[in-house]
Coordinates of C-alpha atoms in Angstrom, one line a residue:
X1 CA 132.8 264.3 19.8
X2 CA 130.2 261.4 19.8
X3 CA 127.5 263.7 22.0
X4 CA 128.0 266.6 19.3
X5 CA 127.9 264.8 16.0
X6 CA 124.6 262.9 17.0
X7 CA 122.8 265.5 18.5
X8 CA 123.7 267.4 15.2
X9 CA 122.8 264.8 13.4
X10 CA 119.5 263.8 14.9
X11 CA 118.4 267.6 15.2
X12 CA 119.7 268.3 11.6
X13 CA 121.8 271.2 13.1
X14 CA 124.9 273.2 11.4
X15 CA 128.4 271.6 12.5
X16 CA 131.4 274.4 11.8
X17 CA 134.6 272.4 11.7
X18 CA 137.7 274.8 12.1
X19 CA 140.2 272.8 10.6
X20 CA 141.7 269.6 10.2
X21 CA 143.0 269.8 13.6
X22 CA 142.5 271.8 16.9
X23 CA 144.0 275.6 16.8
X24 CA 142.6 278.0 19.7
X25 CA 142.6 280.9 17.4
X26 CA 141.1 279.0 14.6
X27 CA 138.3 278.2 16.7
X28 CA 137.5 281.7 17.9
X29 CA 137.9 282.7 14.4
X30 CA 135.2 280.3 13.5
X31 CA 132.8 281.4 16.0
X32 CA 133.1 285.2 15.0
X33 CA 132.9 284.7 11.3
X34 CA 129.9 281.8 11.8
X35 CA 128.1 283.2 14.3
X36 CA 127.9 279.9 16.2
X37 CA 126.1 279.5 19.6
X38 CA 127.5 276.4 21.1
X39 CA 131.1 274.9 21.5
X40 CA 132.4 271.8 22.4
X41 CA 135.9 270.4 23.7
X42 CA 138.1 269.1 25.9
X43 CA 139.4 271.2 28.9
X44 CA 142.6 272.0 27.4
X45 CA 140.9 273.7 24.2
X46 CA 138.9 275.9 26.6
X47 CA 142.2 276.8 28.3
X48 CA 144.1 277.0 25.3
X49 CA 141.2 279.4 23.7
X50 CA 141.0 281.9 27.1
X51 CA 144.7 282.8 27.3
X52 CA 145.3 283.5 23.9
X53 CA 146.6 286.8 23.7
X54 CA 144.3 288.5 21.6
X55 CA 141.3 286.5 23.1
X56 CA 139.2 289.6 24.0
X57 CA 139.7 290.8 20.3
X58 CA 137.1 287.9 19.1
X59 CA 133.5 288.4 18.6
X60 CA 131.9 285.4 20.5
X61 CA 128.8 286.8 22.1
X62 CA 127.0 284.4 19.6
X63 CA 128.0 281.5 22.2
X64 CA 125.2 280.3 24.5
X65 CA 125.6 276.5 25.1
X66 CA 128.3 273.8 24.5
X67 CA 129.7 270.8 26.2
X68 CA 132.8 270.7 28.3
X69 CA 134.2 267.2 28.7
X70 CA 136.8 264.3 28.2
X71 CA 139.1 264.8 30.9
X72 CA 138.3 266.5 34.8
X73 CA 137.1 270.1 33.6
X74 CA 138.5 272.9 36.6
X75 CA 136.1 274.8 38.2
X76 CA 137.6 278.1 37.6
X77 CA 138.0 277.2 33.7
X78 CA 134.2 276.4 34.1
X79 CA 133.4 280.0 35.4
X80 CA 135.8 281.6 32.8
X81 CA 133.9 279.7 30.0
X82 CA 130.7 281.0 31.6
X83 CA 131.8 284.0 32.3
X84 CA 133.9 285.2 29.2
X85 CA 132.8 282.8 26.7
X86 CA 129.1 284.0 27.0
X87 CA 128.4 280.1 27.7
X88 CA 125.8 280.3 30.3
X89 CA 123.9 276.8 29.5
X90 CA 127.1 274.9 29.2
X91 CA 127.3 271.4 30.8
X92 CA 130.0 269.0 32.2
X93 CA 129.6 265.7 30.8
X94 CA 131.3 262.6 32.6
X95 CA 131.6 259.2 30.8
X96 CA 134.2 257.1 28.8
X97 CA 134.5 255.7 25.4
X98 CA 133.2 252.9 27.2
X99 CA 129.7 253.6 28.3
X100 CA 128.8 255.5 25.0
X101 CA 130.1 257.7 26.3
X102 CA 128.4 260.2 29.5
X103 CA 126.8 258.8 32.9
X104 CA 126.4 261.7 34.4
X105 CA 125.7 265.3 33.4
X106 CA 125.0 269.2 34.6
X107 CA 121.3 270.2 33.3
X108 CA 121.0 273.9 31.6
X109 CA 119.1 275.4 34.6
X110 CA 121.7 274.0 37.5
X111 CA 123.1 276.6 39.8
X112 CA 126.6 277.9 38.5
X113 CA 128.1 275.8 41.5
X114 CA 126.4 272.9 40.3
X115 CA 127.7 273.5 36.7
X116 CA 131.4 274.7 37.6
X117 CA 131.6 272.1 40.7
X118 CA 130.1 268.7 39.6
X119 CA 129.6 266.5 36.7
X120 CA 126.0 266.5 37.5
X121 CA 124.0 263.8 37.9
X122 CA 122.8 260.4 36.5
X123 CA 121.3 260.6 33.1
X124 CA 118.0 258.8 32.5
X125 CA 118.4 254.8 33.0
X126 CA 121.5 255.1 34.3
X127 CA 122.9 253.7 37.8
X128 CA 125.7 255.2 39.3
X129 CA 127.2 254.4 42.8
X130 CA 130.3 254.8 44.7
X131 CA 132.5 251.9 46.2
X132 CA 135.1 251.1 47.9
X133 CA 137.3 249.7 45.2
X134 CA 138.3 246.6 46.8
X135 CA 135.2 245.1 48.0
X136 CA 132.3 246.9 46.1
X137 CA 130.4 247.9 49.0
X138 CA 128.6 251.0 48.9
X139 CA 129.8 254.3 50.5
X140 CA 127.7 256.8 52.4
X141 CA 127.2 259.9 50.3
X142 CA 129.8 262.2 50.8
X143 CA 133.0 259.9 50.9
X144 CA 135.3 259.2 48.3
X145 CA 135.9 256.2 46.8
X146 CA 135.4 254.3 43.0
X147 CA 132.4 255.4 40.8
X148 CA 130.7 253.0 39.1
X149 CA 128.1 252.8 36.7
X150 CA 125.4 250.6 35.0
X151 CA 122.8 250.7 32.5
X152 CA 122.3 250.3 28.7
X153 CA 125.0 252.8 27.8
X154 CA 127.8 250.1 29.0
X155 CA 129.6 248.2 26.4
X156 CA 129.0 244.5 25.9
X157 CA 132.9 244.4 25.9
X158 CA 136.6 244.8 24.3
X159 CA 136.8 243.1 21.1
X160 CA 138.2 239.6 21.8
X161 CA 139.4 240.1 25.0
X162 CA 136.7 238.7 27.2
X163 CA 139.8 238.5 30.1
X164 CA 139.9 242.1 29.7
X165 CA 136.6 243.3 29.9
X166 CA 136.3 240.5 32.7
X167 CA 138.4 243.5 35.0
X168 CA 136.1 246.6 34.1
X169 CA 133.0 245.0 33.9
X170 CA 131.5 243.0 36.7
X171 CA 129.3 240.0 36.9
X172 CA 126.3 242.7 37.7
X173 CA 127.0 244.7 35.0
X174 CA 129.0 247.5 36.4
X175 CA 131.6 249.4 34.6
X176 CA 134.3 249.8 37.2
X177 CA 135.6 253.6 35.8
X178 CA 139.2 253.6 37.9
X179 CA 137.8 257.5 39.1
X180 CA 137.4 258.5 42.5
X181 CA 134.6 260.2 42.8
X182 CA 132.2 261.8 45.5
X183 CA 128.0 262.0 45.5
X184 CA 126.9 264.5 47.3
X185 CA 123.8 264.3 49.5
X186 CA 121.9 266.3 46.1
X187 CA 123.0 263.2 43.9
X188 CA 125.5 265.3 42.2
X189 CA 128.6 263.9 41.3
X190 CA 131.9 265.3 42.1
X191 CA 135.3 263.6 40.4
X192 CA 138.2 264.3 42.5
X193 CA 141.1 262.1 40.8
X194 CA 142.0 258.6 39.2
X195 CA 142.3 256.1 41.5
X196 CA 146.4 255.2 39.6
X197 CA 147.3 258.9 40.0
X198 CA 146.9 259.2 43.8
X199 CA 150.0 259.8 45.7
X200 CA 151.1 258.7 48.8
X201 CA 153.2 261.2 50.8
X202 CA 155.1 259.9 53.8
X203 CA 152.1 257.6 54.5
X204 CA 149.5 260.7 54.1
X205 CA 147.1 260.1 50.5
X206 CA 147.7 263.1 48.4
X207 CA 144.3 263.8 45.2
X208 CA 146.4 265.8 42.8
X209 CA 142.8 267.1 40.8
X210 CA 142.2 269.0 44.6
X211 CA 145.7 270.6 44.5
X212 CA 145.1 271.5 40.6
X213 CA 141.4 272.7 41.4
X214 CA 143.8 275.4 44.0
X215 CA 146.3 276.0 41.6
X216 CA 144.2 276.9 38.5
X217 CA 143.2 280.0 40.6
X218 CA 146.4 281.2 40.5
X219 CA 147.0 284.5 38.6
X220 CA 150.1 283.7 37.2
X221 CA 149.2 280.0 35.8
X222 CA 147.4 279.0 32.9
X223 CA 147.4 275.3 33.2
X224 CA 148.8 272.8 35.7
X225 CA 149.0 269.3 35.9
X226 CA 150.3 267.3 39.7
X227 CA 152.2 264.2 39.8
X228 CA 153.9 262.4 42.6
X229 CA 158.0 261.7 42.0
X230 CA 160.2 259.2 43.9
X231 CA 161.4 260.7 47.2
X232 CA 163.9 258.8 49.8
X233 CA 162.6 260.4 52.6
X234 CA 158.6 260.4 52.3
X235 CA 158.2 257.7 49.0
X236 CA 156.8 260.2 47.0
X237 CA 156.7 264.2 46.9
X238 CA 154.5 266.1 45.1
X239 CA 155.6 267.8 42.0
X240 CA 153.6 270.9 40.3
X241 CA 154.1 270.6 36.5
X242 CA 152.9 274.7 35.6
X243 CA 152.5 276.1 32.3
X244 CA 152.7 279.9 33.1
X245 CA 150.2 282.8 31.7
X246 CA 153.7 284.6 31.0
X247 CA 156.4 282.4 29.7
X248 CA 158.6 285.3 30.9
X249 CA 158.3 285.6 34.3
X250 CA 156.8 281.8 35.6
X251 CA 155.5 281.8 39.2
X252 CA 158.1 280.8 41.8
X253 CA 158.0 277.8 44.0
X254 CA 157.6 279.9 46.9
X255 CA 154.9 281.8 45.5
X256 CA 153.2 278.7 44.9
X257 CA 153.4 277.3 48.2
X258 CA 152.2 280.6 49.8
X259 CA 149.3 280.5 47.4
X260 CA 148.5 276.7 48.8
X261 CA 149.3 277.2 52.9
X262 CA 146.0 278.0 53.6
X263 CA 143.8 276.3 52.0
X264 CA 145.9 272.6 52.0
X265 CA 147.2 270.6 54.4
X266 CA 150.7 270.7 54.9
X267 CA 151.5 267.6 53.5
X268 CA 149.3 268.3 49.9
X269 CA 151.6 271.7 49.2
X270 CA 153.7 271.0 46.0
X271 CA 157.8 270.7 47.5
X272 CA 158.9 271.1 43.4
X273 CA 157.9 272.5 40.3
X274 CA 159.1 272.3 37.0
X275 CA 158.0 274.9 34.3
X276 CA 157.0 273.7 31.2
X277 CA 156.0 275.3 27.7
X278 CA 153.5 272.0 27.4
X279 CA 152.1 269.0 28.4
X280 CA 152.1 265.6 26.9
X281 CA 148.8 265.2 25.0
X282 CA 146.7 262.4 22.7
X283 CA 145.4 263.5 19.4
X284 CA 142.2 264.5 21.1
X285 CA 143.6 266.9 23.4
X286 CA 143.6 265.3 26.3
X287 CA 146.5 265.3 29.2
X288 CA 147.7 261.6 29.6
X289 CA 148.2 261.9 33.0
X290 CA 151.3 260.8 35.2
X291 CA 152.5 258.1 32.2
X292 CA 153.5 260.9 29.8
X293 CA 155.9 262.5 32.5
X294 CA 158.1 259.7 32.5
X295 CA 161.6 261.9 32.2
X296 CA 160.6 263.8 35.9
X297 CA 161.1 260.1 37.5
X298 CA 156.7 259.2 37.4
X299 CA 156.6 255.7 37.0
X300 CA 153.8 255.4 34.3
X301 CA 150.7 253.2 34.4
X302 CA 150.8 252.9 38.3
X303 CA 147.6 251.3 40.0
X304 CA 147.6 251.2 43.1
X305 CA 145.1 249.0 45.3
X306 CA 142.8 251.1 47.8
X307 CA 141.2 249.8 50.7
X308 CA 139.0 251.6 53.5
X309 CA 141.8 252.0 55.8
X310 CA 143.3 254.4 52.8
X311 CA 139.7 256.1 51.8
X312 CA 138.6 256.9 55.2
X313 CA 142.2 258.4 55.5
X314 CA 141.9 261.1 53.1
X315 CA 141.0 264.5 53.7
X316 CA 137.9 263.9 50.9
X317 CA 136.2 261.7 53.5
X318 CA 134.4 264.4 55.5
X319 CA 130.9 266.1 55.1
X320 CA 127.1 264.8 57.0
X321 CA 126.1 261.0 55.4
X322 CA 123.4 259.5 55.0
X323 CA 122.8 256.0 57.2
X324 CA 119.5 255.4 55.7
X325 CA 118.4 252.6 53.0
X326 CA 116.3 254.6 50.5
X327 CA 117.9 257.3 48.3
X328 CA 116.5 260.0 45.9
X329 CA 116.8 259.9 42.5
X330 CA 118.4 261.8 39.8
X331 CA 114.9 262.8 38.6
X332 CA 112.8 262.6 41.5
X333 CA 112.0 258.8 41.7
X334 CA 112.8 256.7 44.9
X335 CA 115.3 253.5 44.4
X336 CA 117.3 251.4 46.3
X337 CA 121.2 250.1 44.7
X338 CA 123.8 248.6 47.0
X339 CA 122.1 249.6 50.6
X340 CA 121.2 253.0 49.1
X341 CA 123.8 255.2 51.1
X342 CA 125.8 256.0 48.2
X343 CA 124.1 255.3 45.0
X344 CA 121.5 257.1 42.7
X345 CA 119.3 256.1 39.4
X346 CA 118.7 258.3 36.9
X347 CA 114.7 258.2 35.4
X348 CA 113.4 255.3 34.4
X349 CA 116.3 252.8 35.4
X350 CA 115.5 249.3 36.0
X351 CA 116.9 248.4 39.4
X352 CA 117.4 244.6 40.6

């Protein structure tokens, strides 16, 4: 939204508004009669737009470019969107309302892996790193742990409630996002999950976004969204909330599990699923997560505290790292940020 209207504004584009709210078939519609060439939205507009039924019936070979962002975008919706929509420059954008709004972000000329598999990398005179949550030290590349950024896109704070930006926003200026996230050793970005929504199976940590990455391929699901449920015997299990391509004949929990057994772990396979016709959503169209399933037993706005014990733990710590003190940049400049390991600056950022 904010990316769109002031880039349209500044460039004195054409904006084609739809309609006073979001309706898949309204878009497309839009795009065929307007001849537009870039499209913007949140994940669940792109999904909601590729399985309409008469999707192929819409002329949208006009579309080039667009954004895809607002909540973790799937990388086989990304090579759908490419790939069907005609959108071959799109980008992932990753940010919050916060930092006005992106950090990071896929160039046009990336690789399709970099463009369906990353949120790309730091944006000019930005600093990103990831931490360990609890003690802000710096991971090597390649681990998982809390992204955090810095630069003149952070807020100065919440309105009034200095207590409140006081617990996002660090004495050195870094805007703690609450993602887990991964660099990889190119500098790109990868967000595997909120750090409230992991799940802790009998002990084992559990990234629903890696299960939902899986699931998404899935011929007979259209959307999917994991959340861990109260269990006696492990604490939590893991519970697949599927909204089927064919509302008539929903994939089976056996058929699911046989579609995760090789390529999970055994304790990330899904033990339930519940079929639903939709998810719980903001005005926006974006999912809110494990709070708005609240009447399949997930406690809502859990947090739960992460140390190393837990990160090194998880499956996403794995992959070569980098022991050295000096790190490339985004754009090709040389910085240091936290011991270097896990950090990079995007062009021109001023580093202490």
């Amino acid at each position: 939204m904010v990316m769109g209207n002031l880039t349209i504004t500044s460039h004195g584009d054409c904006v084609v508004t739809p309609g006073p709210s979001f309706e898949a078939a309204a878009v497309l519609a839009a795009v065929q009669q307007e001849r537009c060439t870039s499209l913007y939205g949140v994940p669940t507009m792109f999904i909601a737009e590729l399985n309409l039924p008469d999707f192929a019936a819409y002329d949208i070979s006009s579309l080039r470019t667009g954004i895809m962002a607002g909540s973790p975008c799937p990388t086989e919706v990304m090579k759908r969107v490419v790939a069907e929509m005609h959108m071959a420059e799109v980008s992932i954008c990753y940010g919050m309302t916060e930092t006005s709004p992106v950090s990071t972000r896929t160039r046009r000329d990336d690789d399709l892996e970099r463009r369906t598999g990353t949120v790309g990398r730091a944006l000019p005179h930005i600093e990103v790193k990831v931490v360990y949550p609890d003690t802000g030290v710096t991971l090597p590349r390649g681990s998982a742990g809390e992204l955090r950024t810095r630069g003149y896109s952070v807020m100065l704070g919440y309105w009034d409630q200095p207590d409140r930006t006081a617990e996002v926003v660090d004495a050195a200026r870094l805007m703690h996002t609450g993602d887990l996230a991964v660099m990889r050793e190119d500098g790109y970005v990868q967000v595997v999950g909120r750090i409230k929504d992991m799940i802790i199976r009998g002990g084992e940590n559990v990234y629903p976004r890696e299960i939902e990455e899986l699931l998404y391929s899935h011929p007979e699901i259209a959307d999917v969204q994991v959340v861990g449920v109260p269990d006696e015997r492990y604490g939590e299990e893991i519970l697949a909330c599927v909204i089927p391509r064919d509302p008539a004949d929903p994939p089976t929990l056996e058929e699911v599990t046989a579609h995760c057994r090789e390529r999970l772990a055994h304790f990330e396979i899904p033990r339930r699923l519940r079929i639903l016709e939709t998810f719980p959503m903001t005005v926006s169209g974006k999912g809110v997560g494990s709070g708005g399933f609240d009447d399949v037993g997930v406690a809502p706005g859990r947090r739960r505290p992460l140390d190393e014990q837990h990160l090194v733990r998880g499956r996403l710590h794995r992959g070569p790292v980098l022991s050295g003190g000096v790190d490339e940049c985004a754009d090709g400049l040389v910085g240091l940020l936290g011991g270097g390991r896990g950090a990079v600056c995007g062009e021109g950022a001023v580093r202490e």
